[in-house]
CSV table of C-alpha atoms in Angstrom, one decimal:
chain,number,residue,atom,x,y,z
A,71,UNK,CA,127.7,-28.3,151.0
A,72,UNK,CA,126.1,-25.3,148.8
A,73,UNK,CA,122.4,-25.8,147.4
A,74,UNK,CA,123.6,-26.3,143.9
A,75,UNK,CA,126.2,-29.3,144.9
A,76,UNK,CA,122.8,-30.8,147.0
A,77,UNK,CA,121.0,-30.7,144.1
A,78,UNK,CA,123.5,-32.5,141.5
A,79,UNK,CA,123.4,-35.1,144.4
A,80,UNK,CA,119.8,-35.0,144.0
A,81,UNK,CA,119.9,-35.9,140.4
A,82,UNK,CA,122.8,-38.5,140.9
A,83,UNK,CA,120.5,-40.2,143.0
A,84,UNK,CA,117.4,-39.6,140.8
A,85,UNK,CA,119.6,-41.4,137.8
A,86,UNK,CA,120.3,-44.3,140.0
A,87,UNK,CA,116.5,-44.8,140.7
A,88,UNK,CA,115.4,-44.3,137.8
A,89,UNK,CA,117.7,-46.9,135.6
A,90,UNK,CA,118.8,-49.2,138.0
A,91,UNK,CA,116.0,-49.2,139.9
A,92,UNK,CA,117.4,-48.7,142.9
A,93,UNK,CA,115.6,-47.9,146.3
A,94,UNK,CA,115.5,-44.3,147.0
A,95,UNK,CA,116.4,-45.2,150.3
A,96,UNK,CA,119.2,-47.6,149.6
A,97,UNK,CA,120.9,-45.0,147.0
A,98,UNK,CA,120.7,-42.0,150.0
A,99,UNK,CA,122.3,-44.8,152.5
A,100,UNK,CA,125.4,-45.4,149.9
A,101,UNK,CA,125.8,-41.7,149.1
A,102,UNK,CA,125.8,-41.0,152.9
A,103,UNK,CA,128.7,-43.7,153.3
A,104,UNK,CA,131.0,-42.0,150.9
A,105,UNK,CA,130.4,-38.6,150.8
A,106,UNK,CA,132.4,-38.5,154.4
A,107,UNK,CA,132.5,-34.4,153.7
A,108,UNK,CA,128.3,-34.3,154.2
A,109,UNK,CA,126.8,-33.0,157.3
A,110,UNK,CA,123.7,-33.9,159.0
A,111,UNK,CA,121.9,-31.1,157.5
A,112,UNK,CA,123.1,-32.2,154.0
A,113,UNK,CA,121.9,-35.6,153.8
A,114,UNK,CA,118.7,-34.3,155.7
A,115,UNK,CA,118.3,-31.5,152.5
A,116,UNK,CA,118.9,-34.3,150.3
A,117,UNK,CA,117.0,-36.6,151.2
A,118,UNK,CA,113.9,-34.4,151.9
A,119,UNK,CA,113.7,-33.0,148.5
A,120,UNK,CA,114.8,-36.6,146.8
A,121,UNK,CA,111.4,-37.9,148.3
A,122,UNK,CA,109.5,-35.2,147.7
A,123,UNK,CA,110.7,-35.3,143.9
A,124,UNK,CA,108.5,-38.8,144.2
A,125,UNK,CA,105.7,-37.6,146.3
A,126,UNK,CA,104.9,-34.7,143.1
A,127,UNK,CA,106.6,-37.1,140.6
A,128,UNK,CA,103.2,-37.7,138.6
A,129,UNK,CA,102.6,-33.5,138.3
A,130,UNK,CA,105.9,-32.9,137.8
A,131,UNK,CA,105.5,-35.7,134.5
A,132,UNK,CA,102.8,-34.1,134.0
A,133,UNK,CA,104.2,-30.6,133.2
A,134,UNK,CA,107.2,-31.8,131.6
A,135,UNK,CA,105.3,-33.9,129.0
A,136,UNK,CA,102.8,-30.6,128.1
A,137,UNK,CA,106.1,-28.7,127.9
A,138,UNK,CA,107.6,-31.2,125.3
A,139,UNK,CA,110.0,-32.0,128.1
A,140,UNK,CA,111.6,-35.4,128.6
A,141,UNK,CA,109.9,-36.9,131.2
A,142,UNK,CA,112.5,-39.8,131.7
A,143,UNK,CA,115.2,-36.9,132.5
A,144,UNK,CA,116.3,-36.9,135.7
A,145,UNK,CA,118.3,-33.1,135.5
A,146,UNK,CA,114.6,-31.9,134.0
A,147,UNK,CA,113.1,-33.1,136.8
A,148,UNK,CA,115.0,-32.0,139.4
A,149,UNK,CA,115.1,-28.5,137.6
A,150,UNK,CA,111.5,-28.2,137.7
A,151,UNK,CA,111.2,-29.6,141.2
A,152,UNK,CA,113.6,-26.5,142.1
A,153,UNK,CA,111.2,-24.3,141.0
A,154,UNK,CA,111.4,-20.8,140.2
A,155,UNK,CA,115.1,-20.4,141.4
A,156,UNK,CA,116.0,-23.1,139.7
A,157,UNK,CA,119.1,-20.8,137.7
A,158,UNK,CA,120.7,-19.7,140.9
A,159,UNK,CA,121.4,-23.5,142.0
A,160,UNK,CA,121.7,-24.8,138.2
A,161,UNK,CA,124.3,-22.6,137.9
A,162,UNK,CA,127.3,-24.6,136.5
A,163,UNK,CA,129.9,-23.9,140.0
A,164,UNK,CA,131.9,-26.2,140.8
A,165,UNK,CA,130.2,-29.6,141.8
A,166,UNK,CA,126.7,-27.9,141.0
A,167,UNK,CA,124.6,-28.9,138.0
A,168,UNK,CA,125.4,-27.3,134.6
A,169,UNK,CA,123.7,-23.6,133.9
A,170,UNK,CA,120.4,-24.1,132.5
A,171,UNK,CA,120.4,-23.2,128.9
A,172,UNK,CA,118.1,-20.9,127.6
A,173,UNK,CA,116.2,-24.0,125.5
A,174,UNK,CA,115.8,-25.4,129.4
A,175,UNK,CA,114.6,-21.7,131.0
A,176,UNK,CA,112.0,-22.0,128.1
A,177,UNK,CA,111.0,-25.2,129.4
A,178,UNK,CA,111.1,-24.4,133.0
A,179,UNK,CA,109.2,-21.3,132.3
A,180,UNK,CA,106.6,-23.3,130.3
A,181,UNK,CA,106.2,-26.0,132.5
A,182,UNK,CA,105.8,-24.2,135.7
A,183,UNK,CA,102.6,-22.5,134.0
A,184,UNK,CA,100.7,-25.8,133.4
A,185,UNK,CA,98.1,-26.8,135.4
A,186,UNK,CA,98.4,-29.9,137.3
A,187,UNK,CA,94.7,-32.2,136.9
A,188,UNK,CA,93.8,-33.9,140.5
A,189,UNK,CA,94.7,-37.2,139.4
A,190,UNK,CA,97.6,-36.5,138.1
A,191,UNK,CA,98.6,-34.4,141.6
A,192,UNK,CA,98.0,-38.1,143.4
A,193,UNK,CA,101.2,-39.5,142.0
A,194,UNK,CA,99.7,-43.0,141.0
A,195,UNK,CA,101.2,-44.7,138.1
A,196,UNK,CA,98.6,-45.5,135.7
A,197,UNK,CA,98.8,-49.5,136.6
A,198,UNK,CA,98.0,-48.4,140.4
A,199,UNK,CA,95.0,-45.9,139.8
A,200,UNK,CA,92.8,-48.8,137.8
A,201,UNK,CA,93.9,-50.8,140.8
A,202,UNK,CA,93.1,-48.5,143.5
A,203,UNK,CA,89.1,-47.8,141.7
A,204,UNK,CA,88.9,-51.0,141.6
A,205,UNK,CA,90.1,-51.7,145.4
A,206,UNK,CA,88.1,-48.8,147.2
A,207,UNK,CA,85.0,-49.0,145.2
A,208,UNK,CA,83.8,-44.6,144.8
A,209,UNK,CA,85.7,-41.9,143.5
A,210,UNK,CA,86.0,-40.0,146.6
A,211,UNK,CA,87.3,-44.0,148.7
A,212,UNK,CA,90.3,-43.8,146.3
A,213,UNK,CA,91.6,-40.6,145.9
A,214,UNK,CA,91.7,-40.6,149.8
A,215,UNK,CA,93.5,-43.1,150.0
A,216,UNK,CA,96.0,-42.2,146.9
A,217,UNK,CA,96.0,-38.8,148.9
A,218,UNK,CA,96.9,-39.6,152.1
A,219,UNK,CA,99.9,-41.5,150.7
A,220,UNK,CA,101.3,-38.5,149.9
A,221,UNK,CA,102.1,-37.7,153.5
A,222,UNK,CA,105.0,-38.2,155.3
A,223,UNK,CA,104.2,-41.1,157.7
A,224,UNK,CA,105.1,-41.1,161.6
A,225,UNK,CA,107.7,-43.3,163.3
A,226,UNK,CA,105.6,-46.6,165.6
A,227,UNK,CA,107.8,-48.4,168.0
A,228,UNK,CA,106.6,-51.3,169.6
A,229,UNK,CA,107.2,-52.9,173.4
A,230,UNK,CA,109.2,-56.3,173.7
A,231,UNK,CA,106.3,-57.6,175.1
A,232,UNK,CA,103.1,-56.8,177.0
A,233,UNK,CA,104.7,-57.4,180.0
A,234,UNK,CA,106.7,-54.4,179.2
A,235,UNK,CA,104.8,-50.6,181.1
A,236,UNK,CA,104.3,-48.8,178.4
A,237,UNK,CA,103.4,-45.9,180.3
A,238,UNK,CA,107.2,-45.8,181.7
A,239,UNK,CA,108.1,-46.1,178.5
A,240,UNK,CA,106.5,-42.8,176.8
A,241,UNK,CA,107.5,-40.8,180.4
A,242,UNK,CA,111.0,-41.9,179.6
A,243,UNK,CA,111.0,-40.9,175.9
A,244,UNK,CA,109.3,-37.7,176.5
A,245,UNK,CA,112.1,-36.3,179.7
A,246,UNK,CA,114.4,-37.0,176.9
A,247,UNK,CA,112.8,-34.3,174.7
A,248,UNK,CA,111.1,-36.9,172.3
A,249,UNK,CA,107.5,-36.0,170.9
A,250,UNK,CA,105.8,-39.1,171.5
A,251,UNK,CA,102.2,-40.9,172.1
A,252,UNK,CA,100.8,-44.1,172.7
A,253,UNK,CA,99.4,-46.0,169.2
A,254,UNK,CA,95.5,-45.4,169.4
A,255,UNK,CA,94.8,-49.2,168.8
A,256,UNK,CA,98.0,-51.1,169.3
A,257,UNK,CA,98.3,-51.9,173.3
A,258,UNK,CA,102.0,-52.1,172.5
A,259,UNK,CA,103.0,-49.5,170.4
A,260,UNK,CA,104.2,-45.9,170.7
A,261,UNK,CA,104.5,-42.9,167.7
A,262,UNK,CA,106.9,-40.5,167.2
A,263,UNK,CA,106.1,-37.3,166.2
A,264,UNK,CA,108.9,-35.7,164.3
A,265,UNK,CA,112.1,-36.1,164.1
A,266,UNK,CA,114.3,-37.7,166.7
A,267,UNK,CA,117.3,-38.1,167.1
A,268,UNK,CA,119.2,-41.9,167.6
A,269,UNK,CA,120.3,-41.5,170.7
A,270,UNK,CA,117.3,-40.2,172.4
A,271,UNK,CA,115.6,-43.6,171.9
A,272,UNK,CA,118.9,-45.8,173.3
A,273,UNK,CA,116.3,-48.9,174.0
A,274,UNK,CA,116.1,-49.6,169.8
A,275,UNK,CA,119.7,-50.9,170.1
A,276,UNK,CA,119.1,-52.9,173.2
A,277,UNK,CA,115.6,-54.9,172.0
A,278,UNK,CA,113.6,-53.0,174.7
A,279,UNK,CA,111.9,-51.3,171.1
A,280,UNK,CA,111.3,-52.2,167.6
A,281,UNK,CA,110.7,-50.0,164.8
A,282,UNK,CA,107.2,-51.2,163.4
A,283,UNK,CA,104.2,-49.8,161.9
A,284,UNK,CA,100.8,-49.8,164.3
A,285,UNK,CA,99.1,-51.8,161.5
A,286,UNK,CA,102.0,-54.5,161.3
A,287,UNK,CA,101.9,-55.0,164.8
A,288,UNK,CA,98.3,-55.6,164.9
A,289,UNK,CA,98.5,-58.1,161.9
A,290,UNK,CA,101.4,-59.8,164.2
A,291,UNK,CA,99.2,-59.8,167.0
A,292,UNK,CA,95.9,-61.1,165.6
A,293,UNK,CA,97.8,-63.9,164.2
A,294,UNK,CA,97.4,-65.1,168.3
A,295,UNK,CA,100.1,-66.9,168.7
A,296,UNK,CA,100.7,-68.6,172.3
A,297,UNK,CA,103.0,-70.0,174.3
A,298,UNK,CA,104.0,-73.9,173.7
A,299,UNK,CA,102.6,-73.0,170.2
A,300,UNK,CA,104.6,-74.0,167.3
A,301,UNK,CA,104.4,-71.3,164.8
A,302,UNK,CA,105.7,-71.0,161.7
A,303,UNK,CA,106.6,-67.4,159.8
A,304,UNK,CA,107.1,-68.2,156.1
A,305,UNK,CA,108.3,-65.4,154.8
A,306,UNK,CA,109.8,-63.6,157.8
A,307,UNK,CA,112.2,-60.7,156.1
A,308,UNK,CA,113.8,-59.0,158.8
A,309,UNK,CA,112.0,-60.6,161.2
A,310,UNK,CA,109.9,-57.7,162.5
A,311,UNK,CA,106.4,-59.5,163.2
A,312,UNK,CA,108.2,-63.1,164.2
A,313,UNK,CA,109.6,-60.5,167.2
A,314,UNK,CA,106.3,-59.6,168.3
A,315,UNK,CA,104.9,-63.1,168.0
A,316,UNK,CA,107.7,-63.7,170.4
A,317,UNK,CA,106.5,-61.9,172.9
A,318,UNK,CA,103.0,-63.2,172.8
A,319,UNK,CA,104.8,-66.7,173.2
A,320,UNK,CA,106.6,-65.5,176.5
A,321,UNK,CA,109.8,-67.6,174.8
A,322,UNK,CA,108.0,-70.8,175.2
A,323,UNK,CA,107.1,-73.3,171.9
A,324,UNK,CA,109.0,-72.7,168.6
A,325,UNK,CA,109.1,-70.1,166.3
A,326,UNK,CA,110.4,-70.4,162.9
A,327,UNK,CA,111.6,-67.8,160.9
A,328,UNK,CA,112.2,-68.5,157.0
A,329,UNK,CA,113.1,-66.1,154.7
A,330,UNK,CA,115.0,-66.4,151.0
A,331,UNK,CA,116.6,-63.4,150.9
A,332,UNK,CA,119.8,-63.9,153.2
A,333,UNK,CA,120.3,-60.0,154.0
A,334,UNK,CA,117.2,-59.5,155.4
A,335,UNK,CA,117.4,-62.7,157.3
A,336,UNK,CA,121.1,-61.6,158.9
A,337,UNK,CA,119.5,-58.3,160.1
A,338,UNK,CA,116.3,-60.6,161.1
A,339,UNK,CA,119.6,-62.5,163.2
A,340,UNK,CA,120.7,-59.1,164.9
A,341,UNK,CA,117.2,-58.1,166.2
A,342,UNK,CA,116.8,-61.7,167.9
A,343,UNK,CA,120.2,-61.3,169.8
A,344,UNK,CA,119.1,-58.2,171.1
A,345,UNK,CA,115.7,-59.0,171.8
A,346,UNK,CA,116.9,-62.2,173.6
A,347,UNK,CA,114.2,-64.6,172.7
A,348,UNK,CA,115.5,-68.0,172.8
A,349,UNK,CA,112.5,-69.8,171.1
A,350,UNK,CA,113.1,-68.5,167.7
A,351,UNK,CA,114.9,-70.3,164.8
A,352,UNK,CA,115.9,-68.8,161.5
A,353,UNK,CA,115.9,-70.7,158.5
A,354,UNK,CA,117.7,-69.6,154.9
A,355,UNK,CA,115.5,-71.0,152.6
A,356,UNK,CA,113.0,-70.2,149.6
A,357,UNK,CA,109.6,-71.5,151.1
A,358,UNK,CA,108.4,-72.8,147.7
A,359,UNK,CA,111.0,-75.0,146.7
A,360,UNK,CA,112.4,-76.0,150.8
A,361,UNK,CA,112.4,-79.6,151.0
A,362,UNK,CA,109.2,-80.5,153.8
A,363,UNK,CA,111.8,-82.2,156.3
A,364,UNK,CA,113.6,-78.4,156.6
A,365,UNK,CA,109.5,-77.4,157.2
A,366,UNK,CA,108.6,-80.1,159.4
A,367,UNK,CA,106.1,-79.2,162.9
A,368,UNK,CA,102.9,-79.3,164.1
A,369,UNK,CA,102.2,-75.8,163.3
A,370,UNK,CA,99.4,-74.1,165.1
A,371,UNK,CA,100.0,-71.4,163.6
A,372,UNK,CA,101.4,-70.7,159.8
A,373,UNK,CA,102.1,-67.1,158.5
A,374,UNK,CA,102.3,-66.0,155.3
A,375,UNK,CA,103.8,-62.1,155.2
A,376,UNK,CA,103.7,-62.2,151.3
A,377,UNK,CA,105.8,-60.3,148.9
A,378,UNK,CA,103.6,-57.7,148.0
A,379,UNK,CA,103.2,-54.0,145.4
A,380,UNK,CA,103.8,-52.3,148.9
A,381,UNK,CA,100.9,-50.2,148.4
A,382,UNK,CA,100.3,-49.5,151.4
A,383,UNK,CA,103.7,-48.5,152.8
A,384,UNK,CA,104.0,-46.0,149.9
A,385,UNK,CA,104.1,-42.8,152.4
A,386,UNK,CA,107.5,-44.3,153.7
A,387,UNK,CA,108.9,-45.3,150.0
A,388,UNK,CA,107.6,-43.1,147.9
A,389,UNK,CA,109.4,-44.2,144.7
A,390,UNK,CA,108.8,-47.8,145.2
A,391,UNK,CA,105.2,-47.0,142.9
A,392,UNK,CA,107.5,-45.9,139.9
A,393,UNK,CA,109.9,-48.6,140.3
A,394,UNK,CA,106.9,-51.1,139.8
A,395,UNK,CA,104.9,-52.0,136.8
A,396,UNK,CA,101.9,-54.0,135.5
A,397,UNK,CA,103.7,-57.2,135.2
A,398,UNK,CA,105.8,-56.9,138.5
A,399,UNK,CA,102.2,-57.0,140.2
A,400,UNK,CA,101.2,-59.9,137.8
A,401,UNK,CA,104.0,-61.7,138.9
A,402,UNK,CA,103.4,-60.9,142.7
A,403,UNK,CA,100.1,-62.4,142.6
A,404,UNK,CA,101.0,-65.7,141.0
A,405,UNK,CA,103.9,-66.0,143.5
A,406,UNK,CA,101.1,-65.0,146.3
A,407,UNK,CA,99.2,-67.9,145.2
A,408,UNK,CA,101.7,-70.4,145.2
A,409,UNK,CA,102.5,-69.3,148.9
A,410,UNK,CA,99.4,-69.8,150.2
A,411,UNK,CA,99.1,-73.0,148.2
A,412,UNK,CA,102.4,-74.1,150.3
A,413,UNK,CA,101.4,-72.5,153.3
A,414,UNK,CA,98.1,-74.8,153.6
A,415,UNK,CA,100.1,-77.9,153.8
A,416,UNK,CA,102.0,-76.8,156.5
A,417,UNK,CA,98.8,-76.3,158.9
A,418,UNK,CA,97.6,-78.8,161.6
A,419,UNK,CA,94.3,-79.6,161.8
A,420,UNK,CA,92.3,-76.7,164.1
A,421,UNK,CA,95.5,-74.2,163.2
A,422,UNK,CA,95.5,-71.1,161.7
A,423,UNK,CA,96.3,-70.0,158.4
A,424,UNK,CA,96.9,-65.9,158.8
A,425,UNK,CA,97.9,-64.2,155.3
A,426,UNK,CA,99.0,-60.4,155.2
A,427,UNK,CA,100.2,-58.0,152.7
A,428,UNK,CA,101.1,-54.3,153.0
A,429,UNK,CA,99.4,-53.8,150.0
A,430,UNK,CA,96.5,-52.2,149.4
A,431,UNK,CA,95.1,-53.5,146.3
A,432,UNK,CA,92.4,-56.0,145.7
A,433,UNK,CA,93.9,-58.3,143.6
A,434,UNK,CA,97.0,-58.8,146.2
A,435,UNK,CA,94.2,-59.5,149.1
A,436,UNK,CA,90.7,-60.2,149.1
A,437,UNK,CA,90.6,-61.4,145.8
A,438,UNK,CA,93.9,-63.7,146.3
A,439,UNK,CA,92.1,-65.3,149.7
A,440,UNK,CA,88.8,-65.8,147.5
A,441,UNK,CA,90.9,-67.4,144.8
A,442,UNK,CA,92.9,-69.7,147.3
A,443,UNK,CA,89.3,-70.7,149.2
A,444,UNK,CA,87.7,-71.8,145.5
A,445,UNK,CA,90.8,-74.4,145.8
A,446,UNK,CA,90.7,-75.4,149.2
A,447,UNK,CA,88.0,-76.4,150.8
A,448,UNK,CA,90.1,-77.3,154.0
A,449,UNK,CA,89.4,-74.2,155.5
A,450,UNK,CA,87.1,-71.2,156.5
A,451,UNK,CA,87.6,-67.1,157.2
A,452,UNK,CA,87.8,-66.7,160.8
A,453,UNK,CA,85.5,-63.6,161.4
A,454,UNK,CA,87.5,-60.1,162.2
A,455,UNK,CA,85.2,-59.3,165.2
A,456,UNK,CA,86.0,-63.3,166.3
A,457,UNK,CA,90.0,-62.9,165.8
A,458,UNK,CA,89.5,-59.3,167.9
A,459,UNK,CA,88.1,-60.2,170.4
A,460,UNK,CA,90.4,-63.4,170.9
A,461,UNK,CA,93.1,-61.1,171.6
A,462,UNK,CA,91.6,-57.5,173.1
A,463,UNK,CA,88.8,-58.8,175.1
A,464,UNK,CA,88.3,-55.9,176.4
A,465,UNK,CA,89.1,-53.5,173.6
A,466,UNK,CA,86.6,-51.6,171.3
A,467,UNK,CA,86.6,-53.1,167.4
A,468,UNK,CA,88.2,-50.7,165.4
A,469,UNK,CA,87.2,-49.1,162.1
A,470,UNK,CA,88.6,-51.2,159.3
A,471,UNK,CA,87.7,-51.8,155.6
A,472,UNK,CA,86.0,-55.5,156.2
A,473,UNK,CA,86.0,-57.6,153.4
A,474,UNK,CA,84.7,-60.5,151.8
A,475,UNK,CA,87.7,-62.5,153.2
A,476,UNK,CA,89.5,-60.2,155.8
A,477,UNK,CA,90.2,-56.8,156.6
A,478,UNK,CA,92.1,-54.0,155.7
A,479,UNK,CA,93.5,-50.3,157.4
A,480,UNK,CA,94.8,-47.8,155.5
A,481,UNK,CA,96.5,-44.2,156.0
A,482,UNK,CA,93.5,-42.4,155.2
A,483,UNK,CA,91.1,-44.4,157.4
A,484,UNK,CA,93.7,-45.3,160.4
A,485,UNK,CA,96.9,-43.2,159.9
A,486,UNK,CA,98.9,-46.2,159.5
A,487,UNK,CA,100.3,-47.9,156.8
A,488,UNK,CA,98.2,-49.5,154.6
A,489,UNK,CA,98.1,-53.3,155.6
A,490,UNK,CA,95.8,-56.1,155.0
A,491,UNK,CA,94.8,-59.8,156.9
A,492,UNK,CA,92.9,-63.0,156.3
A,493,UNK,CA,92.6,-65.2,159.2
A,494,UNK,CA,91.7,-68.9,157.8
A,495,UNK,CA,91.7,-72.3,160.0
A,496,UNK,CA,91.9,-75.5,158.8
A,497,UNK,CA,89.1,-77.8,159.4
A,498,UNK,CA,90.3,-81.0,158.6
């Protein structure tokens, strides 16, 4: 493909996530099934400069709306986003955008001269930056933060199990040409550097690897789950932390995977067969309306991997902050309630309650746990330094943002997605 055919692709896709709301990522998957004439390099042009469209979206608003642009247009967008040669790809060939008119060189011209304020450069809708002060506390806390997720992130993989050598692992990745390290905190994961290519890293299609964030894994960890436990993951999704509780159980107790949404539960299906734990059980089911005898066990362990903003896996999705609004997050934290509301019931006496989010905003975390213990007077915060040192007891406490009622990393902080955990148990 030319430039100027990428870049109608470009605004194709902008279109779809703009109106339909459709993952960035999704839309670039369905274009990539039918556009059988693409290359490699194609879908990698596209999909580079699709993402970084959202990474700048909130300047490139910006400069559209002090240029009397239409900020809602996804052909002025991508036309400012081109830049400076934005008529030699605009330039109305066939399959390429339509030649830029001289009302829309005007504009261009115009809004390539504004300056861009440093809030503005942070790409945070305006529901997310009262969110974010309000979260990390000083000026200089946030905009980190808000910063940082402007970044492409790095690929984690994580081990079966701790039984796996880790050390073979990263010899065997690297004599294939792969730029890779072991996770700083995580004792089973490993970062990619990079791109790679599939086939360099054969073990992801045999369950030898998982694709999963260093923070997600430790969240999965500290929730301690052993073997003969019987834990319970509520809202499992693709099953990417019930895995790695897996293979702190050894495949002994039970492991119960629920999830609503039936797609993510299939896939959640796939990466069991390959990662050959016969211990785990997948459930279709809504976990606030499941009738208790679908629920039933003596759960030692209950967790509750909410539907969150995403915050804090923003570097990955950068459009999934304009997809989202005020009353999307309103309506996340009533349903974030009501989980943890169910999620109580489910826990035996002396269990543990563990609650994460990959979000990064208050109102999603500490302040839903502090809500949920006003209303529950069954339990009490295990401390972070306690739930470390259950697990590493011989590693050193990382840096984390403590909290009232758990703990929190974040890219800025950790380099990993932002993700956050409460660790309650049940008294009585």
């Amino acid at each position: 493909m030319r430039d100027g055919p990428r870049w109608q692709t470009i605004i194709d896709l902008l279109d779809q996530t703009f109106n339909d709301r459709v993952p960035a990522d999704l839309a670039i998957r369905r274009w990539s099934k039918s556009a059988r004439f693409a290359g490699s390099k194609d879908r990698r042009f596209i999909g580079d400069n699709l993402f970084d469209i959202f990474r700048q979206l909130g300047a490139l608003k910006f400069q559209l709306a002090e240029a009397g642009g239409d900020i809602n247009s996804a052909r002025q967008i991508a036309l400012l986003a081109a830049g400076a040669g934005a008529k030699e790809l605009f330039d109305g060939s066939q399959h390429a955008p339509a030649a830029v008119s001289d009302n829309e060189g005007a504009l261009l011209e115009k809004a390539l001269a504004v300056e861009v304020p440093a809030e503005q450069a942070m790409a945070l809708p305006d529901w997310a930056q009262a969110h974010f002060a309000a979260s990390f506390g000083g000026d200089d806390a946030w905009r980190a933060e808000a910063t940082a997720l402007l970044s492409p992130a790095s690929v984690d993989l994580r081990l079966r199990s701790a039984k796996d050598d880790r050390d073979d692992m990263l010899k065997t990745l690297g004599a294939r040409g792969v730029d890779v390290d072991a996770t700083p905190i995580s004792p089973l994961g490993l970062r990619i550097s990079g791109r790679f290519a599939a086939g360099d890293v054969p073990e992801l299609n045999d369950g030898q690897l998982e694709i999963q964030d260093e923070a997600s894994q430790l969240c999965a960890l500290l929730v301690d789950a052993q073997p003969k436990m019987q834990v319970l993951d509520l809202c499992a999704g693709a099953g990417g932390k019930t895995l790695a509780m897996a293979g702190q159980m050894a495949g002994q107790g039970r492991l119960l995977a629920v999830d609503a949404d039936d797609h993510k539960l299939e896939e959640g299906r796939r990466r069991v067969k390959r990662a050959r734990w016969p211990h785990i059980e997948l459930l279709h089911a809504d976990a606030l309306t499941a009738p208790e005898d679908a629920l039933a066990g003596d759960w030692d362990r209950v967790l509750v991997d909410a539907p969150c903003s995403g915050s804090g896996t923003w570097r990955r999705a950068p459009d999934a902050r304009w997809r989202m609004d005020a009353d999307d997050l309103d309506a996340l934290v009533e349903l974030q309630g009501k989980l943890l509301d169910r999620a109580a019931s489910l826990v035996k006496p002396g269990g543990l309650l563990c609650y994460v989010t990959c979000s990064m905003l208050s109102v999603e975390n500490n302040q839903q746990i502090q809500s949920f213990m006003n209303r529950s007077s069954d339990f009490s915060v295990v401390d972070f330094d306690a739930s470390w040192a259950a697990i590493f007891e011989d590693g050193e406490i990382p840096a984390v943002h403590r909290q009232e009622a758990g703990w929190m990393m974040t890219p800025a902080l950790n380099g990993t997605d932002g993700f956050y955990m409460a660790v309650l148990k049940r008294e009585a």
